[in-house]
PDB file of C-alpha atoms in Angstrom:
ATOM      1  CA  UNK A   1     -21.428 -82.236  63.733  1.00 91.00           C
ATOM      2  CA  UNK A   2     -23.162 -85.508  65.065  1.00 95.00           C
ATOM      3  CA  UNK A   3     -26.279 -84.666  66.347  1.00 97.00           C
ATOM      4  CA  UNK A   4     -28.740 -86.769  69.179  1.00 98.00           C
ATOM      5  CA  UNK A   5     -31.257 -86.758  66.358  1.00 98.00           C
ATOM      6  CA  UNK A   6     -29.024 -88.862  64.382  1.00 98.00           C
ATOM      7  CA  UNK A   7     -28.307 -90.683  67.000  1.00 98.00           C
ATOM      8  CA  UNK A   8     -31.214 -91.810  68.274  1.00 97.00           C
ATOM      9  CA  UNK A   9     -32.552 -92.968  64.444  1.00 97.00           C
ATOM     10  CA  UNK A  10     -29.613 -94.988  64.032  1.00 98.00           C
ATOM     11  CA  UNK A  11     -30.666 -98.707  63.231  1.00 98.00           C
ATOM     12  CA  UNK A  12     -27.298 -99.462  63.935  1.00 97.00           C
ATOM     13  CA  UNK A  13     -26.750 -98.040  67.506  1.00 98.00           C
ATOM     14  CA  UNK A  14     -30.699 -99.191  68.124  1.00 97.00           C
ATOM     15  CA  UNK A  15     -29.971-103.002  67.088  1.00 98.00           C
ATOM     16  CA  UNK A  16     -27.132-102.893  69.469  1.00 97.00           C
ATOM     17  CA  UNK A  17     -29.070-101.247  72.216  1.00 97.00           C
ATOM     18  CA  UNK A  18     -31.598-103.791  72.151  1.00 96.00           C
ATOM     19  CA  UNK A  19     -28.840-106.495  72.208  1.00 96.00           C
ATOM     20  CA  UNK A  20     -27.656-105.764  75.057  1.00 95.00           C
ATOM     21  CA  UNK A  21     -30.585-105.576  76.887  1.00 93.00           C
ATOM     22  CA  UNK A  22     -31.109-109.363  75.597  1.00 93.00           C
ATOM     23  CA  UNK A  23     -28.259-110.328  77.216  1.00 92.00           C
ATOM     24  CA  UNK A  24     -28.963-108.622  80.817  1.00 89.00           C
ATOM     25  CA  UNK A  25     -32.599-110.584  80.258  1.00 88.00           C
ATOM     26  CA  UNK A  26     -30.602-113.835  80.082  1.00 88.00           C
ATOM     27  CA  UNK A  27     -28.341-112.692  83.369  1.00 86.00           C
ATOM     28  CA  UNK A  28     -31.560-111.605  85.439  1.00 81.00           C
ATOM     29  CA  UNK A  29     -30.886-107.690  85.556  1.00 84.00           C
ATOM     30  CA  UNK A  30     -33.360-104.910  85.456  1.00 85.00           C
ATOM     31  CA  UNK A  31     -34.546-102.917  82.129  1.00 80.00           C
ATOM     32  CA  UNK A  32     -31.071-101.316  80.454  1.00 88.00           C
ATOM     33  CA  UNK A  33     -33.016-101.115  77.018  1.00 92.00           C
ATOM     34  CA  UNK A  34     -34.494 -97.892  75.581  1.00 94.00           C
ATOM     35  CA  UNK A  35     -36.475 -96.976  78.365  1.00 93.00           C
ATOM     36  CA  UNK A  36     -33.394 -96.560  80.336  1.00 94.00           C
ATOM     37  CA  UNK A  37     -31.016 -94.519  77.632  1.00 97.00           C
ATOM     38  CA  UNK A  38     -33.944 -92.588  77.188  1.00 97.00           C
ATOM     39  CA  UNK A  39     -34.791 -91.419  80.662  1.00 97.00           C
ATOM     40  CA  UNK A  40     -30.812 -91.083  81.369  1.00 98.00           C
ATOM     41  CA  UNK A  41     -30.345 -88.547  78.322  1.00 98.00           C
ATOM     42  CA  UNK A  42     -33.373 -86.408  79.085  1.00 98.00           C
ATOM     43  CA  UNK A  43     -32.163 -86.501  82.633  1.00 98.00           C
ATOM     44  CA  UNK A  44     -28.436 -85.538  81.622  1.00 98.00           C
ATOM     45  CA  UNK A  45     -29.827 -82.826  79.660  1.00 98.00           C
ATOM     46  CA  UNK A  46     -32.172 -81.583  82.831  1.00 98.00           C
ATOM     47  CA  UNK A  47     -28.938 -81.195  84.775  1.00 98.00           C
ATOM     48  CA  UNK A  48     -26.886 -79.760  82.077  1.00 98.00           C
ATOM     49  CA  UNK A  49     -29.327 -77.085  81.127  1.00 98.00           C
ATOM     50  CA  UNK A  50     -30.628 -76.228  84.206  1.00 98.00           C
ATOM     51  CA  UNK A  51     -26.922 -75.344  85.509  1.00 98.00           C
ATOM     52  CA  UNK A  52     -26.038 -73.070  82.304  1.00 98.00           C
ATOM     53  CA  UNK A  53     -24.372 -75.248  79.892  1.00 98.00           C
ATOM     54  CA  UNK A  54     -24.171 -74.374  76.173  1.00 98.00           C
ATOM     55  CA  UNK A  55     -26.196 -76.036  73.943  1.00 98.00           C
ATOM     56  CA  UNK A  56     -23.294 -77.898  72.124  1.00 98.00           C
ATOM     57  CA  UNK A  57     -22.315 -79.723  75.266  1.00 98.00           C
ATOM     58  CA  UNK A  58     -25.980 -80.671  76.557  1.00 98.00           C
ATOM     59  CA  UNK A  59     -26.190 -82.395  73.297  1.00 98.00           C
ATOM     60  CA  UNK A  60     -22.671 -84.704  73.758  1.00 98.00           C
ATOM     61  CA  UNK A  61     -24.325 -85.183  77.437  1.00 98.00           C
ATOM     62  CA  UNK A  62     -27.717 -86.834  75.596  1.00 98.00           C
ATOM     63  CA  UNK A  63     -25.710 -88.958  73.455  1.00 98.00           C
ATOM     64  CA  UNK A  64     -23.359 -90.405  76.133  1.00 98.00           C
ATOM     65  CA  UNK A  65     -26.373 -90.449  77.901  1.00 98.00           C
ATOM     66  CA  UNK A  66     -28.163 -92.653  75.232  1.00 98.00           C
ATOM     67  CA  UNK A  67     -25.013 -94.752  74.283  1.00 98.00           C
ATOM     68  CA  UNK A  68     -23.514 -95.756  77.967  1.00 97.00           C
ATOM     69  CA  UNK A  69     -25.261 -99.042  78.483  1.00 96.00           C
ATOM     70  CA  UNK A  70     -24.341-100.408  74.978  1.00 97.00           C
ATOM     71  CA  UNK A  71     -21.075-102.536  76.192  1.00 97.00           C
ATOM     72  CA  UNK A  72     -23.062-104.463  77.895  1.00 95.00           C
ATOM     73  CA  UNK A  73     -23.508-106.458  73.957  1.00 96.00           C
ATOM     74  CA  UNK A  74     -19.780-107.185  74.651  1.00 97.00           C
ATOM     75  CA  UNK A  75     -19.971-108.025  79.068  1.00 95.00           C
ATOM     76  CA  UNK A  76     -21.809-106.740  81.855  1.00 92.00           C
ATOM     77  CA  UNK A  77     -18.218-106.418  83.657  1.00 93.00           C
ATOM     78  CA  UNK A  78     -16.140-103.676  82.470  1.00 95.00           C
ATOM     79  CA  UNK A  79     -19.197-102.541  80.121  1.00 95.00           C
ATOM     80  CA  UNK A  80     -18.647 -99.202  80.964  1.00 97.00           C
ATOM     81  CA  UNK A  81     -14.960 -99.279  79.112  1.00 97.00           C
ATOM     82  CA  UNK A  82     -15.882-101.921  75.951  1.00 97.00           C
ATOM     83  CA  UNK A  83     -19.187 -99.186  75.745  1.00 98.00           C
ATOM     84  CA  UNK A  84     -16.552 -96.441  75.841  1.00 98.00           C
ATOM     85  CA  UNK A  85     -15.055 -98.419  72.813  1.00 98.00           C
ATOM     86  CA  UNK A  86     -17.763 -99.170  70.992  1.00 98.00           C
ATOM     87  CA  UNK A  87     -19.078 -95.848  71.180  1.00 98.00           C
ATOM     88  CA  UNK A  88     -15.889 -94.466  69.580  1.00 98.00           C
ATOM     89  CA  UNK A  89     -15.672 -96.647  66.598  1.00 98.00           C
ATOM     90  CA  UNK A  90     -19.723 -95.580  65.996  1.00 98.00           C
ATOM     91  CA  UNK A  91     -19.234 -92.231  66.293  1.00 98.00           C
ATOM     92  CA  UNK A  92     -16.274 -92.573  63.945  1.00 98.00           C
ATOM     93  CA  UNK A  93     -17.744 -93.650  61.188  1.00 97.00           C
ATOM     94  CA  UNK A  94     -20.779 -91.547  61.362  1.00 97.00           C
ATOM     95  CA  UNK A  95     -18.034 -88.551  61.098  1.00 97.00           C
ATOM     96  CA  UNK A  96     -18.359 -86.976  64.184  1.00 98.00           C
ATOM     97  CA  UNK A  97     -15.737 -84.546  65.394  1.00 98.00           C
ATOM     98  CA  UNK A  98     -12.776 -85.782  67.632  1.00 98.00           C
ATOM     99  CA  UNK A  99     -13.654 -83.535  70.640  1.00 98.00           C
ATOM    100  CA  UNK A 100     -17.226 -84.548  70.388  1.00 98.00           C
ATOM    101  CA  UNK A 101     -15.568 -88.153  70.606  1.00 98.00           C
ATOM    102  CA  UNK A 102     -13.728 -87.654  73.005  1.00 98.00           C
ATOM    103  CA  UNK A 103     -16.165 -85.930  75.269  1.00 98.00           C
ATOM    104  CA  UNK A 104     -19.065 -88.902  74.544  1.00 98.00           C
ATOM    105  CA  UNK A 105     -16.007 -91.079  75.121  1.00 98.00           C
ATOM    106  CA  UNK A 106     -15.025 -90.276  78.137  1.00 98.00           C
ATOM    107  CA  UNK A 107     -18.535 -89.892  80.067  1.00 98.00           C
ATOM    108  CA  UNK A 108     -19.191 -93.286  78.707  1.00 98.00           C
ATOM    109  CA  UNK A 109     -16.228 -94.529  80.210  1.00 98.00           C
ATOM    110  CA  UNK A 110     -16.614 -93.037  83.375  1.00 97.00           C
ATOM    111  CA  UNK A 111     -19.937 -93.664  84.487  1.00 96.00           C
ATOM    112  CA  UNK A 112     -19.981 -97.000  86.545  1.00 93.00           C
ATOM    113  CA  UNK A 113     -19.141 -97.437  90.013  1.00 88.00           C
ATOM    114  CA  UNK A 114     -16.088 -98.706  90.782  1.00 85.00           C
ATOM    115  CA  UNK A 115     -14.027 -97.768  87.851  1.00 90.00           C
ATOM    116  CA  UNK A 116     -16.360 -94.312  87.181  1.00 92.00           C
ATOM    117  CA  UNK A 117     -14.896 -90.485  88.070  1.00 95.00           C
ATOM    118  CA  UNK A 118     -16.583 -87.305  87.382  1.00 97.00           C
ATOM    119  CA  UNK A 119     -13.841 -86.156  85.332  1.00 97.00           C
ATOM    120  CA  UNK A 120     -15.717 -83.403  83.473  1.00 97.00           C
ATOM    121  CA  UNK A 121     -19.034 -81.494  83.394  1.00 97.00           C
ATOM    122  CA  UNK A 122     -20.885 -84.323  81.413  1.00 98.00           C
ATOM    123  CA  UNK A 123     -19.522 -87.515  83.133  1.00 98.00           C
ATOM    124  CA  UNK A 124     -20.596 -85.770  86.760  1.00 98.00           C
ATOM    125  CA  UNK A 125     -24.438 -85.504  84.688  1.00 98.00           C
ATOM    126  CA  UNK A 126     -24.204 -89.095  83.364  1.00 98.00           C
ATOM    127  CA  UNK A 127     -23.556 -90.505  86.256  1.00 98.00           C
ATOM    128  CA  UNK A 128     -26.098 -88.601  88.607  1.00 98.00           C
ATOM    129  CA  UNK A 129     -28.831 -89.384  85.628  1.00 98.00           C
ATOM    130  CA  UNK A 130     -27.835 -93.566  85.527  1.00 96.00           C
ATOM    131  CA  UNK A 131     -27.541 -94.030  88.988  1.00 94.00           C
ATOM    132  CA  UNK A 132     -30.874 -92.429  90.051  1.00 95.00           C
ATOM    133  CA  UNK A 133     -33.101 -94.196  87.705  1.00 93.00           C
ATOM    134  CA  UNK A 134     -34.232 -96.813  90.335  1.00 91.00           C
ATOM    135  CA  UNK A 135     -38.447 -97.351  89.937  1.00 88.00           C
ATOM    136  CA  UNK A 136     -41.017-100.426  89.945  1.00 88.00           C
ATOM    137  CA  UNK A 137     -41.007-100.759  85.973  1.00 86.00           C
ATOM    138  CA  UNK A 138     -37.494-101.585  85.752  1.00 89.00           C
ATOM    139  CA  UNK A 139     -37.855-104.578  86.882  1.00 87.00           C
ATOM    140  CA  UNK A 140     -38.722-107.410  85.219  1.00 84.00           C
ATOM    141  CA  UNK A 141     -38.881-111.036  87.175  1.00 79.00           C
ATOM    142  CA  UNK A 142     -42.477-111.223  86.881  1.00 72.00           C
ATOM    143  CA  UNK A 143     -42.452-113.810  90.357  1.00 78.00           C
ATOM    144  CA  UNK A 144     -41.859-111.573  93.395  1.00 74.00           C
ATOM    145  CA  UNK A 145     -40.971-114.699  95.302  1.00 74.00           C
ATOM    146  CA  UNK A 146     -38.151-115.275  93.108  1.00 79.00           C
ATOM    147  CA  UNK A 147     -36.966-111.379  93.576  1.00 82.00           C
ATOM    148  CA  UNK A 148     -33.413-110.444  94.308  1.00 81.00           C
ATOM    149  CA  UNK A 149     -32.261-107.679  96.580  1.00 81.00           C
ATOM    150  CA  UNK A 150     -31.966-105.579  93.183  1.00 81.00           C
ATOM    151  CA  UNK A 151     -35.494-106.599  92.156  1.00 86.00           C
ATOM    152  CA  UNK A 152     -36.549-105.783  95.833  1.00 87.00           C
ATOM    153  CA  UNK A 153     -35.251-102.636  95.568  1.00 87.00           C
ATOM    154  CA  UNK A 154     -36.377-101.179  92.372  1.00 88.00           C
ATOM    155  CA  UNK A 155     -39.816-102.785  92.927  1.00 90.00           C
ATOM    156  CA  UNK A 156     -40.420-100.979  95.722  1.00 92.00           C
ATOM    157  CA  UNK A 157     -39.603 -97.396  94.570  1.00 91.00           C
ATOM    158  CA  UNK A 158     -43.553 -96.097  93.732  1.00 91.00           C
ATOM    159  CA  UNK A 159     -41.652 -92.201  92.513  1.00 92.00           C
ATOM    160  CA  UNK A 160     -38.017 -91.265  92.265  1.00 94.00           C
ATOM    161  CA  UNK A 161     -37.083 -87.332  91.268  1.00 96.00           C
ATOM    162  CA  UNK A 162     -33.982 -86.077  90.443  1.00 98.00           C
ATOM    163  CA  UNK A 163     -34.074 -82.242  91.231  1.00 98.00           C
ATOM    164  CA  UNK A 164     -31.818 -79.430  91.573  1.00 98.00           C
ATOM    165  CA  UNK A 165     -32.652 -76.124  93.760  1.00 98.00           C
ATOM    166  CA  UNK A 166     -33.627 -72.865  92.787  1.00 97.00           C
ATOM    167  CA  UNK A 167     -30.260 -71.936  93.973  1.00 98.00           C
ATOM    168  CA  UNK A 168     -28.622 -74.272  91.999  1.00 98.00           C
ATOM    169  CA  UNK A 169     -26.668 -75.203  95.093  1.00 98.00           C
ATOM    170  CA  UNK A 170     -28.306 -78.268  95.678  1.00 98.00           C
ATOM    171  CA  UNK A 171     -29.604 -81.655  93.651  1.00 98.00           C
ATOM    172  CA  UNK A 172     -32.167 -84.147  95.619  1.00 98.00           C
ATOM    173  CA  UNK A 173     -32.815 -87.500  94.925  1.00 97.00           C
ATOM    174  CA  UNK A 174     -36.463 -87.913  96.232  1.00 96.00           C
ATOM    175  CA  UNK A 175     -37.459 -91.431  96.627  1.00 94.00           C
ATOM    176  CA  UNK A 176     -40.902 -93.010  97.931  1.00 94.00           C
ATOM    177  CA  UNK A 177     -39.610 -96.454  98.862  1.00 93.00           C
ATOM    178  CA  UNK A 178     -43.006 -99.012  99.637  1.00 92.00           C
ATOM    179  CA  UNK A 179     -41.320-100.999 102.513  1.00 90.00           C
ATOM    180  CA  UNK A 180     -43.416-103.862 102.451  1.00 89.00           C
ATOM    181  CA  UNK A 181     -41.292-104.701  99.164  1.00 87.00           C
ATOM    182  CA  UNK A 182     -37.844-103.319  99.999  1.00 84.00           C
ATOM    183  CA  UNK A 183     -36.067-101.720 103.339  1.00 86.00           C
ATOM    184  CA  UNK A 184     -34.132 -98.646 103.290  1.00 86.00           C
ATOM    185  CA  UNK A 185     -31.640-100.806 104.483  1.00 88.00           C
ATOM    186  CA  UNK A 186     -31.319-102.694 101.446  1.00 86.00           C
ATOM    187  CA  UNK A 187     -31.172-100.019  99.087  1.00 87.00           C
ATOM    188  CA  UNK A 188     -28.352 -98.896 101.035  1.00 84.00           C
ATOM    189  CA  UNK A 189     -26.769-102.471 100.486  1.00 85.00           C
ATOM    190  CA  UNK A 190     -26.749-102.497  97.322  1.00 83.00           C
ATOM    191  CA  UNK A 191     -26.635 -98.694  96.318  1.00 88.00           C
ATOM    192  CA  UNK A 192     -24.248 -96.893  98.726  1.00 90.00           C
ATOM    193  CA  UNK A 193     -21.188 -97.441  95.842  1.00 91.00           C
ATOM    194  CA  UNK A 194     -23.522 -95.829  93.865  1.00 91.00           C
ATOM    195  CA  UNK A 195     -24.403 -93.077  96.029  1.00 93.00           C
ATOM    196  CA  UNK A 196     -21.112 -91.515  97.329  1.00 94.00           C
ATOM    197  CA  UNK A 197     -20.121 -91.648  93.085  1.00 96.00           C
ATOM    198  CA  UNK A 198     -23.362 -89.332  93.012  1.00 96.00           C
ATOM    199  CA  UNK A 199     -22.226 -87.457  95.730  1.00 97.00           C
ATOM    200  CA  UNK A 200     -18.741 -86.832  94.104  1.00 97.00           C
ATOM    201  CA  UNK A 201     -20.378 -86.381  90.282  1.00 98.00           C
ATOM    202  CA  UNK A 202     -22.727 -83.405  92.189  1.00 98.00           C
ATOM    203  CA  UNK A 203     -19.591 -81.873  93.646  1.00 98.00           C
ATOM    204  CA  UNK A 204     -17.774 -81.992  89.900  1.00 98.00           C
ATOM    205  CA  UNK A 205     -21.476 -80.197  89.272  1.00 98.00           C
ATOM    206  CA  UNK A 206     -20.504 -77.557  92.061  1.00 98.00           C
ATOM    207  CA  UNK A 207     -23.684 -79.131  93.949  1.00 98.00           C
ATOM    208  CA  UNK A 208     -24.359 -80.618  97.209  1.00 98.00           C
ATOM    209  CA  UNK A 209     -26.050 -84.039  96.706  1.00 98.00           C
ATOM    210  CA  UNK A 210     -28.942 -85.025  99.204  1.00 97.00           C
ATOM    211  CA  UNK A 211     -30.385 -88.479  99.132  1.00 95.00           C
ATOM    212  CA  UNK A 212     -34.349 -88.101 100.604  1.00 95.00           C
ATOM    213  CA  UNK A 213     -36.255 -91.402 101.490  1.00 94.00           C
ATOM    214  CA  UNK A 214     -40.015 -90.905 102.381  1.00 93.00           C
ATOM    215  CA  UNK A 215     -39.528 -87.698 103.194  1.00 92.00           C
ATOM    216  CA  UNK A 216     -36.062 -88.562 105.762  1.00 90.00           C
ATOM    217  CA  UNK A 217     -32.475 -86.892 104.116  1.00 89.00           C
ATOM    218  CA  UNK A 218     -30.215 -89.694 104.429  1.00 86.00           C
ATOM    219  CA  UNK A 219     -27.403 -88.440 102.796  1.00 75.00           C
TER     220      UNK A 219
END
């Protein structure tokens, strides 16, 4: 059975990881390197553990979680499907098992906006994990006169949380938003696609999702 482990000490997987990040550098977008995979796999497996899942499939949900951004080597657009692809000729020849595949396969597949459905248990985690990493060190134009609205945005996030109840009715996403960088407003510009695919990922989840911004629910 593939394991994270083995995934994550892949030179292979690693070199194209980094890649890809290259190329967003050259387009102007925000960190997708390994401080991203990394925080969306320990945040898949926060969700997936804390609601009950086995061990086996918390594991799949770390690796899609560590491999979803990797199609962006091939194109940002449709990276979520050439990823998919990528991901399944990889885990191939490492030997993993076809359901594993598949599973990994599928997430990866599904977790973008636009294209993206919460088809199963791990896609719903993926996609609640990758669309709530918004905060300050993501970004990486280093003039803030030269910002974008995404830039904007993720600059002015000082904390984000991700955080399901004691109930395990209910997941928050918690974010202090510093307003002399970015409005409410234009996170909601340029992250309301983003957030009704959380809301319906949560639902797959058997969750409410509740967006909080300085301390105001919003969704």
């Amino acid at each position: 059975m593939i394991t994270f482990s083995e995934i994550k000490n892949s030179e292979e997987i690693r070199t194209y990881i980094a890649l890809a990040d290259e190329s967003l550098v050259a387009l102007g977008f925000t960190e997708h390197s390994f401080a991203h995979v990394t925080h969306v796999a320990e945040t898949v497996k926060y969700l997936l553990e804390t609601l009950g899942y086995s061990e086996r499939e918390v594991e799949l949900g770390q690796i899609a979680g560590y491999l979803h951004d990797i199609g962006n080597l091939i194109n940002r657009v449709d990276h979520s499907q050439s990823g998919a692809m990528m991901a399944f000729r990889i885990l191939k020849d490492m030997g993993a098992q076809p359901e594993d595949i598949a599973t990994i396969v599928t997430a990866i597949g599904n977790h973008d906006e636009g294209t993206g459905v919460p088809v199963n248990p791990i896609a719903a985690a993926l996609i609640l994990a990758d669309k709530s990493d918004v905060r300050r060190s993501r970004v990486r134009n280093p003039e803030f006169s030269q910002f974008d609205i995404h830039d904007r945005v993720n600059y002015s996030v000082r904390k984000s949380v991700l955080k399901i109840n004691e109930e395990h009715t209910i997941v928050k996403l918690k974010l202090l938003i510093d307003t002399k960088y970015g409005s409410v407003m234009d996170y909601f510009e340029i992250f309301l696609n983003r957030m009704i695919l959380c809301r319906k990922a949560a639902e797959r989840l058997g969750l409410s999702f509740k967006l909080i911004i300085n301390e105001q629910q919003l969704i």
